[in-house]
PDB file of C-alpha atoms in Angstrom:
ATOM      1  CA  ASP E1383     -98.778 -11.246-144.485  1.00  0.00           C
ATOM      2  CA  GLN E1384    -100.223 -13.860-146.780  1.00  0.00           C
ATOM      3  CA  GLN E1385    -102.486 -12.351-149.362  1.00  0.00           C
ATOM      4  CA  VAL E1386    -103.265 -15.493-150.765  1.00  0.00           C
ATOM      5  CA  LYS E1387    -104.208 -18.352-148.605  1.00  0.00           C
ATOM      6  CA  GLN E1388    -104.672 -22.147-149.348  1.00  0.00           C
ATOM      7  CA  ASN E1389    -105.765 -23.610-145.979  1.00  0.00           C
ATOM      8  CA  SER E1390    -105.645 -27.224-147.038  1.00  0.00           C
ATOM      9  CA  PRO E1391    -102.076 -28.543-147.216  1.00  0.00           C
ATOM     10  CA  SER E1392    -103.198 -31.840-148.647  1.00  0.00           C
ATOM     11  CA  LEU E1393    -106.093 -33.306-150.552  1.00  0.00           C
ATOM     12  CA  SER E1394    -106.459 -37.258-151.300  1.00  0.00           C
ATOM     13  CA  VAL E1395    -108.977 -38.344-153.889  1.00  0.00           C
ATOM     14  CA  GLN E1396    -109.862 -41.547-155.567  1.00  0.00           C
ATOM     15  CA  GLU E1397    -109.236 -41.747-159.317  1.00  0.00           C
ATOM     16  CA  GLY E1398    -112.312 -40.825-161.397  1.00  0.00           C
ATOM     17  CA  ARG E1399    -113.704 -38.593-158.748  1.00  0.00           C
ATOM     18  CA  ILE E1400    -113.820 -34.841-158.468  1.00  0.00           C
ATOM     19  CA  SER E1401    -110.866 -32.962-156.752  1.00  0.00           C
ATOM     20  CA  ILE E1402    -111.793 -29.504-155.507  1.00  0.00           C
ATOM     21  CA  LEU E1403    -108.901 -27.163-154.263  1.00  0.00           C
ATOM     22  CA  ASN E1404    -109.834 -24.006-152.647  1.00  0.00           C
ATOM     23  CA  CYS E1405    -107.940 -20.571-152.363  1.00  0.00           C
ATOM     24  CA  ASP E1406    -108.833 -17.383-150.484  1.00  0.00           C
ATOM     25  CA  TYR E1407    -107.548 -14.044-150.935  1.00  0.00           C
ATOM     26  CA  THR E1408    -107.615 -10.794-149.124  1.00  0.00           C
ATOM     27  CA  ASN E1409    -106.465  -8.100-151.481  1.00  0.00           C
ATOM     28  CA  SER E1410    -109.567  -6.866-153.221  1.00  0.00           C
ATOM     29  CA  MET E1411    -107.269  -5.067-155.760  1.00  0.00           C
ATOM     30  CA  PHE E1412    -106.305  -8.622-157.390  1.00  0.00           C
ATOM     31  CA  ASP E1413    -107.915  -8.763-160.747  1.00  0.00           C
ATOM     32  CA  TYR E1414    -106.292 -11.881-162.346  1.00  0.00           C
ATOM     33  CA  PHE E1415    -105.991 -15.412-160.696  1.00  0.00           C
ATOM     34  CA  LEU E1416    -103.804 -18.368-161.881  1.00  0.00           C
ATOM     35  CA  TRP E1417    -103.503 -22.075-160.931  1.00  0.00           C
ATOM     36  CA  TYR E1418    -100.076 -23.617-161.048  1.00  0.00           C
ATOM     37  CA  LYS E1419     -99.129 -27.297-160.737  1.00  0.00           C
ATOM     38  CA  LYS E1420     -95.754 -28.615-159.502  1.00  0.00           C
ATOM     39  CA  TYR E1421     -94.182 -31.957-159.730  1.00  0.00           C
ATOM     40  CA  PRO E1422     -91.300 -32.856-157.335  1.00  0.00           C
ATOM     41  CA  ALA E1423     -87.862 -31.512-158.500  1.00  0.00           C
ATOM     42  CA  GLU E1424     -89.666 -29.371-161.435  1.00  0.00           C
ATOM     43  CA  GLY E1425     -90.740 -25.786-161.642  1.00  0.00           C
ATOM     44  CA  PRO E1426     -94.233 -24.645-161.477  1.00  0.00           C
ATOM     45  CA  THR E1427     -96.094 -24.949-164.631  1.00  0.00           C
ATOM     46  CA  PHE E1428     -99.081 -22.786-165.531  1.00  0.00           C
ATOM     47  CA  LEU E1429    -102.431 -24.796-165.460  1.00  0.00           C
ATOM     48  CA  ILE E1430    -105.511 -22.149-165.827  1.00  0.00           C
ATOM     49  CA  SER E1431    -106.251 -18.791-165.051  1.00  0.00           C
ATOM     50  CA  ILE E1432    -109.375 -16.454-164.595  1.00  0.00           C
ATOM     51  CA  SER E1433    -109.969 -12.809-164.960  1.00  0.00           C
ATOM     52  CA  SER E1434    -111.870 -11.091-162.235  1.00  0.00           C
ATOM     53  CA  ILE E1435    -114.548  -9.835-164.763  1.00  0.00           C
ATOM     54  CA  LYS E1436    -115.559 -13.778-165.118  1.00  0.00           C
ATOM     55  CA  ASP E1437    -116.716 -16.259-162.629  1.00  0.00           C
ATOM     56  CA  LYS E1438    -115.931 -19.533-164.445  1.00  0.00           C
ATOM     57  CA  ASN E1439    -113.210 -20.563-166.847  1.00  0.00           C
ATOM     58  CA  GLU E1440    -113.037 -24.095-168.154  1.00  0.00           C
ATOM     59  CA  ASP E1441    -110.215 -26.130-170.056  1.00  0.00           C
ATOM     60  CA  GLY E1442    -110.867 -29.527-170.371  1.00  0.00           C
ATOM     61  CA  ARG E1443    -110.814 -31.509-167.162  1.00  0.00           C
ATOM     62  CA  PHE E1444    -109.989 -28.419-165.329  1.00  0.00           C
ATOM     63  CA  THR E1445    -112.569 -25.575-164.187  1.00  0.00           C
ATOM     64  CA  VAL E1446    -111.793 -22.544-162.174  1.00  0.00           C
ATOM     65  CA  PHE E1447    -114.662 -20.598-160.225  1.00  0.00           C
ATOM     66  CA  LEU E1448    -114.286 -17.358-158.846  1.00  0.00           C
ATOM     67  CA  ASN E1449    -116.489 -15.822-156.053  1.00  0.00           C
ATOM     68  CA  LYS E1450    -115.444 -12.095-155.819  1.00  0.00           C
ATOM     69  CA  SER E1451    -117.682 -11.199-153.143  1.00  0.00           C
ATOM     70  CA  ALA E1452    -116.304 -13.968-150.841  1.00  0.00           C
ATOM     71  CA  LYS E1453    -112.904 -13.468-152.087  1.00  0.00           C
ATOM     72  CA  HIS E1454    -112.604 -17.317-152.950  1.00  0.00           C
ATOM     73  CA  LEU E1455    -111.568 -19.250-155.882  1.00  0.00           C
ATOM     74  CA  SER E1456    -111.438 -22.992-156.281  1.00  0.00           C
ATOM     75  CA  LEU E1457    -110.169 -25.263-159.036  1.00  0.00           C
ATOM     76  CA  HIS E1458    -112.341 -28.604-159.864  1.00  0.00           C
ATOM     77  CA  ILE E1459    -110.585 -31.468-161.665  1.00  0.00           C
ATOM     78  CA  VAL E1460    -113.012 -33.773-163.051  1.00  0.00           C
ATOM     79  CA  PRO E1461    -112.407 -36.604-163.466  1.00  0.00           C
ATOM     80  CA  SER E1462    -109.180 -36.922-161.154  1.00  0.00           C
ATOM     81  CA  GLN E1463    -106.360 -39.055-162.638  1.00  0.00           C
ATOM     82  CA  PRO E1464    -103.174 -40.263-160.883  1.00  0.00           C
ATOM     83  CA  GLY E1465    -101.036 -38.204-163.142  1.00  0.00           C
ATOM     84  CA  ASP E1466    -102.784 -35.112-161.555  1.00  0.00           C
ATOM     85  CA  SER E1467    -100.949 -35.929-158.207  1.00  0.00           C
ATOM     86  CA  ALA E1468     -98.740 -32.756-157.563  1.00  0.00           C
ATOM     87  CA  VAL E1469     -98.698 -29.598-155.633  1.00  0.00           C
ATOM     88  CA  TYR E1470    -101.177 -27.027-156.865  1.00  0.00           C
ATOM     89  CA  PHE E1471    -100.490 -23.306-156.181  1.00  0.00           C
ATOM     90  CA  CYS E1472    -102.985 -20.595-156.353  1.00  0.00           C
ATOM     91  CA  ALA E1473    -101.683 -17.260-157.430  1.00  0.00           C
ATOM     92  CA  ALA E1474    -103.134 -13.715-157.840  1.00  0.00           C
ATOM     93  CA  LEU E1475    -102.101 -10.667-159.952  1.00  0.00           C
ATOM     94  CA  GLU E1476    -102.586  -6.992-158.829  1.00  0.00           C
ATOM     95  CA  GLY E1477    -103.375  -4.323-161.296  1.00  0.00           C
ATOM     96  CA  SER E1478    -102.551  -6.051-164.609  1.00  0.00           C
ATOM     97  CA  THR E1479    -100.819  -8.969-166.093  1.00  0.00           C
ATOM     98  CA  LEU E1480     -97.543  -6.901-165.556  1.00  0.00           C
ATOM     99  CA  GLY E1481     -98.206  -7.058-161.807  1.00  0.00           C
ATOM    100  CA  ARG E1482     -96.398  -9.189-159.186  1.00  0.00           C
ATOM    101  CA  LEU E1483     -97.482 -12.761-158.793  1.00  0.00           C
ATOM    102  CA  TYR E1484     -98.602 -13.406-155.099  1.00  0.00           C
ATOM    103  CA  PHE E1485     -98.690 -17.203-154.354  1.00  0.00           C
ATOM    104  CA  GLY E1486    -100.359 -19.466-151.886  1.00  0.00           C
ATOM    105  CA  ARG E1487     -98.699 -21.972-149.953  1.00  0.00           C
ATOM    106  CA  GLY E1488     -99.810 -24.778-152.118  1.00  0.00           C
ATOM    107  CA  THR E1489    -102.161 -28.013-151.708  1.00  0.00           C
ATOM    108  CA  GLN E1490    -100.556 -31.382-152.264  1.00  0.00           C
ATOM    109  CA  LEU E1491    -103.100 -33.393-154.295  1.00  0.00           C
ATOM    110  CA  THR E1492    -102.803 -37.355-154.279  1.00  0.00           C
ATOM    111  CA  VAL E1493    -105.088 -39.191-156.548  1.00  0.00           C
ATOM    112  CA  TRP E1494    -105.153 -42.951-155.668  1.00  0.00           C
ATOM    113  CA  PRO E1495    -106.309 -45.741-158.001  1.00  0.00           C
TER     114      PRO E1495
ATOM    115  CA  GLU A1062     -88.299 -24.653-177.525  1.00  0.00           C
ATOM    116  CA  ALA A1063     -85.677 -24.789-174.908  1.00  0.00           C
ATOM    117  CA  GLY A1064     -86.992 -23.894-171.323  1.00  0.00           C
ATOM    118  CA  VAL A1065     -85.457 -21.866-168.528  1.00  0.00           C
ATOM    119  CA  ALA A1066     -82.294 -23.352-167.469  1.00  0.00           C
ATOM    120  CA  GLN A1067     -80.990 -23.188-164.073  1.00  0.00           C
ATOM    121  CA  SER A1068     -77.649 -24.552-162.274  1.00  0.00           C
ATOM    122  CA  PRO A1069     -76.543 -25.840-160.129  1.00  0.00           C
ATOM    123  CA  ARG A1070     -79.445 -28.104-159.201  1.00  0.00           C
ATOM    124  CA  TYR A1071     -78.451 -28.482-155.566  1.00  0.00           C
ATOM    125  CA  LYS A1072     -75.925 -26.757-153.498  1.00  0.00           C
ATOM    126  CA  ILE A1073     -74.964 -27.245-149.754  1.00  0.00           C
ATOM    127  CA  ILE A1074     -72.861 -24.406-148.121  1.00  0.00           C
ATOM    128  CA  GLU A1075     -72.038 -23.503-144.474  1.00  0.00           C
ATOM    129  CA  LYS A1076     -73.609 -20.490-142.975  1.00  0.00           C
ATOM    130  CA  ARG A1077     -71.651 -17.195-143.541  1.00  0.00           C
ATOM    131  CA  GLN A1078     -70.528 -18.656-147.084  1.00  0.00           C
ATOM    132  CA  SER A1079     -71.222 -17.210-150.402  1.00  0.00           C
ATOM    133  CA  VAL A1080     -73.233 -18.929-153.149  1.00  0.00           C
ATOM    134  CA  ALA A1081     -74.202 -18.030-156.763  1.00  0.00           C
ATOM    135  CA  PHE A1082     -76.951 -19.305-158.916  1.00  0.00           C
ATOM    136  CA  TRP A1083     -77.154 -18.982-162.692  1.00  0.00           C
ATOM    137  CA  CYS A1084     -80.257 -18.648-164.998  1.00  0.00           C
ATOM    138  CA  ASN A1085     -80.632 -18.558-168.767  1.00  0.00           C
ATOM    139  CA  PRO A1086     -84.039 -17.674-169.742  1.00  0.00           C
ATOM    140  CA  ILE A1087     -86.077 -18.813-172.861  1.00  0.00           C
ATOM    141  CA  SER A1088     -84.835 -17.158-176.016  1.00  0.00           C
ATOM    142  CA  GLY A1089     -86.476 -13.821-176.676  1.00  0.00           C
ATOM    143  CA  HIS A1090     -88.021 -13.433-173.268  1.00  0.00           C
ATOM    144  CA  ALA A1091     -87.255  -9.856-172.049  1.00  0.00           C
ATOM    145  CA  THR A1092     -88.423 -10.216-168.586  1.00  0.00           C
ATOM    146  CA  LEU A1093     -86.599 -12.389-165.891  1.00  0.00           C
ATOM    147  CA  TYR A1094     -87.578 -13.352-162.405  1.00  0.00           C
ATOM    148  CA  TRP A1095     -86.079 -14.738-159.351  1.00  0.00           C
ATOM    149  CA  TYR A1096     -88.177 -16.277-156.706  1.00  0.00           C
ATOM    150  CA  GLN A1097     -87.383 -17.867-153.366  1.00  0.00           C
ATOM    151  CA  GLN A1098     -89.615 -20.770-152.263  1.00  0.00           C
ATOM    152  CA  ILE A1099     -89.081 -21.851-148.614  1.00  0.00           C
ATOM    153  CA  LEU A1100     -90.383 -25.337-147.613  1.00  0.00           C
ATOM    154  CA  GLY A1101     -94.109 -25.244-147.043  1.00  0.00           C
ATOM    155  CA  GLN A1102     -94.547 -21.900-148.530  1.00  0.00           C
ATOM    156  CA  GLY A1103     -95.293 -20.634-152.100  1.00  0.00           C
ATOM    157  CA  PRO A1104     -92.793 -18.824-154.396  1.00  0.00           C
ATOM    158  CA  LYS A1105     -92.016 -15.243-153.298  1.00  0.00           C
ATOM    159  CA  LEU A1106     -90.617 -12.900-155.941  1.00  0.00           C
ATOM    160  CA  LEU A1107     -87.133 -11.471-155.047  1.00  0.00           C
ATOM    161  CA  ILE A1108     -86.381  -9.533-158.236  1.00  0.00           C
ATOM    162  CA  GLN A1109     -87.582  -8.784-161.699  1.00  0.00           C
ATOM    163  CA  PHE A1110     -85.650  -7.736-164.643  1.00  0.00           C
ATOM    164  CA  GLN A1111     -86.923  -6.189-167.843  1.00  0.00           C
ATOM    165  CA  ASN A1112     -84.090  -6.698-170.181  1.00  0.00           C
ATOM    166  CA  ASN A1113     -80.861  -5.782-167.932  1.00  0.00           C
ATOM    167  CA  GLY A1114     -82.824  -3.141-165.849  1.00  0.00           C
ATOM    168  CA  VAL A1115     -84.562  -3.737-162.450  1.00  0.00           C
ATOM    169  CA  VAL A1116     -88.110  -3.498-162.553  1.00  0.00           C
ATOM    170  CA  ASP A1117     -89.025  -4.639-158.793  1.00  0.00           C
ATOM    171  CA  ASP A1118     -86.515  -5.644-156.079  1.00  0.00           C
ATOM    172  CA  SER A1119     -88.561  -4.562-153.345  1.00  0.00           C
ATOM    173  CA  GLN A1120     -88.447  -8.106-151.488  1.00  0.00           C
ATOM    174  CA  LEU A1121     -84.894  -8.590-152.223  1.00  0.00           C
ATOM    175  CA  PRO A1122     -82.750  -8.729-148.831  1.00  0.00           C
ATOM    176  CA  LYS A1123     -80.199  -6.250-150.275  1.00  0.00           C
ATOM    177  CA  ASP A1124     -77.717  -6.537-147.416  1.00  0.00           C
ATOM    178  CA  ARG A1125     -76.779 -10.031-148.206  1.00  0.00           C
ATOM    179  CA  PHE A1126     -78.668 -10.802-151.763  1.00  0.00           C
ATOM    180  CA  SER A1127     -77.651  -9.403-155.265  1.00  0.00           C
ATOM    181  CA  ALA A1128     -78.644 -10.161-158.734  1.00  0.00           C
ATOM    182  CA  GLU A1129     -77.374  -9.000-162.134  1.00  0.00           C
ATOM    183  CA  ARG A1130     -78.535  -9.540-165.522  1.00  0.00           C
ATOM    184  CA  LEU A1131     -75.835  -8.351-167.975  1.00  0.00           C
ATOM    185  CA  LYS A1132     -76.392  -8.073-171.428  1.00  0.00           C
ATOM    186  CA  GLY A1133     -80.163  -8.782-170.811  1.00  0.00           C
ATOM    187  CA  VAL A1134     -80.030 -12.492-171.167  1.00  0.00           C
ATOM    188  CA  ASP A1135     -78.414 -14.679-168.451  1.00  0.00           C
ATOM    189  CA  SER A1136     -78.691 -13.725-164.823  1.00  0.00           C
ATOM    190  CA  THR A1137     -76.962 -14.577-161.732  1.00  0.00           C
ATOM    191  CA  LEU A1138     -78.239 -14.491-157.976  1.00  0.00           C
ATOM    192  CA  LYS A1139     -75.772 -14.211-155.100  1.00  0.00           C
ATOM    193  CA  ILE A1140     -75.972 -14.617-151.484  1.00  0.00           C
ATOM    194  CA  GLN A1141     -73.123 -13.331-149.350  1.00  0.00           C
ATOM    195  CA  PRO A1142     -72.910 -14.333-146.643  1.00  0.00           C
ATOM    196  CA  ALA A1143     -75.593 -17.100-146.364  1.00  0.00           C
ATOM    197  CA  LYS A1144     -77.726 -17.525-143.197  1.00  0.00           C
ATOM    198  CA  LEU A1145     -79.716 -20.673-142.273  1.00  0.00           C
ATOM    199  CA  GLU A1146     -83.082 -19.160-143.144  1.00  0.00           C
ATOM    200  CA  ASP A1147     -81.900 -18.882-146.681  1.00  0.00           C
ATOM    201  CA  SER A1148     -82.417 -22.539-147.246  1.00  0.00           C
ATOM    202  CA  ALA A1149     -84.826 -22.788-150.035  1.00  0.00           C
ATOM    203  CA  VAL A1150     -85.347 -23.474-153.676  1.00  0.00           C
ATOM    204  CA  TYR A1151     -84.480 -20.626-155.826  1.00  0.00           C
ATOM    205  CA  LEU A1152     -86.547 -20.372-158.810  1.00  0.00           C
ATOM    206  CA  CYS A1153     -85.888 -18.485-162.083  1.00  0.00           C
ATOM    207  CA  ALA A1154     -88.708 -17.562-164.478  1.00  0.00           C
ATOM    208  CA  SER A1155     -89.160 -15.685-167.698  1.00  0.00           C
ATOM    209  CA  SER A1156     -91.695 -14.183-169.891  1.00  0.00           C
ATOM    210  CA  PHE A1157     -92.147 -12.144-172.958  1.00  0.00           C
ATOM    211  CA  GLU A1158     -92.505  -8.429-172.011  1.00  0.00           C
ATOM    212  CA  GLY A1159     -93.305  -8.954-168.608  1.00  0.00           C
ATOM    213  CA  ARG A1160     -96.784 -10.828-168.954  1.00  0.00           C
ATOM    214  CA  ASN A1161     -96.795 -12.685-165.499  1.00  0.00           C
ATOM    215  CA  THR A1162     -99.735 -14.730-166.646  1.00  0.00           C
ATOM    216  CA  GLU A1163     -97.154 -16.329-169.324  1.00  0.00           C
ATOM    217  CA  ALA A1164     -94.174 -17.020-167.077  1.00  0.00           C
ATOM    218  CA  PHE A1165     -92.208 -20.168-167.584  1.00  0.00           C
ATOM    219  CA  PHE A1166     -90.350 -21.514-164.649  1.00  0.00           C
ATOM    220  CA  GLY A1167     -87.076 -23.323-164.457  1.00  0.00           C
ATOM    221  CA  GLN A1168     -86.286 -26.417-162.202  1.00  0.00           C
ATOM    222  CA  GLY A1169     -84.807 -24.578-159.545  1.00  0.00           C
ATOM    223  CA  THR A1170     -81.946 -24.625-157.346  1.00  0.00           C
ATOM    224  CA  ARG A1171     -82.198 -26.084-153.964  1.00  0.00           C
ATOM    225  CA  LEU A1172     -80.030 -24.498-151.490  1.00  0.00           C
ATOM    226  CA  THR A1173     -79.189 -25.921-148.013  1.00  0.00           C
ATOM    227  CA  VAL A1174     -77.370 -23.752-145.524  1.00  0.00           C
ATOM    228  CA  VAL A1175     -75.853 -25.776-142.624  1.00  0.00           C
TER     229      VAL A1175
END
């Protein structure tokens, strides 16, 4: 049973525009959320995170928004760059930072010039 | 700082054969994870070690998968016998004292079972 869902397998955006990647979850016990970025033939690398007590976290071009009532989070990349082309995984933690990570299926982002 | 090292990078075996993967975590990281990533899916935790003890192996298919972390550093993951559905990328990750928010992943081993 997929507790973290990324319903868009792919997204294509022009360079300079905003990329919005979406993620939904079903487990209300999740209290920490992370986004990972993965290039081909490499392992996932941590990008940005947000605690459930916040509704927004920003780091440079990357912003994550959390809507707890809707059990939805999104990653905004502004402006998008060709080097951002990768698979983005949404992940969630239950209970604490020591809990198990649950991953979504990922969204392939392609940023074209 | 050296990252998480895994070997081999690729492995092709026939079904019913056995295979082993090796992982060397980041120095000083007490927690080590093995994840399975099937094509088109996100990584799924198979087993988590804290030093050389198992913290979580609830999703490890114990009839065919085994893992050990002798001396609390390197780890090996074994599959015996392999099935076609075991074809996946096996990712090793490590973190300092179990903080999943600070886990670093290796490049993975791509296993193809034919």
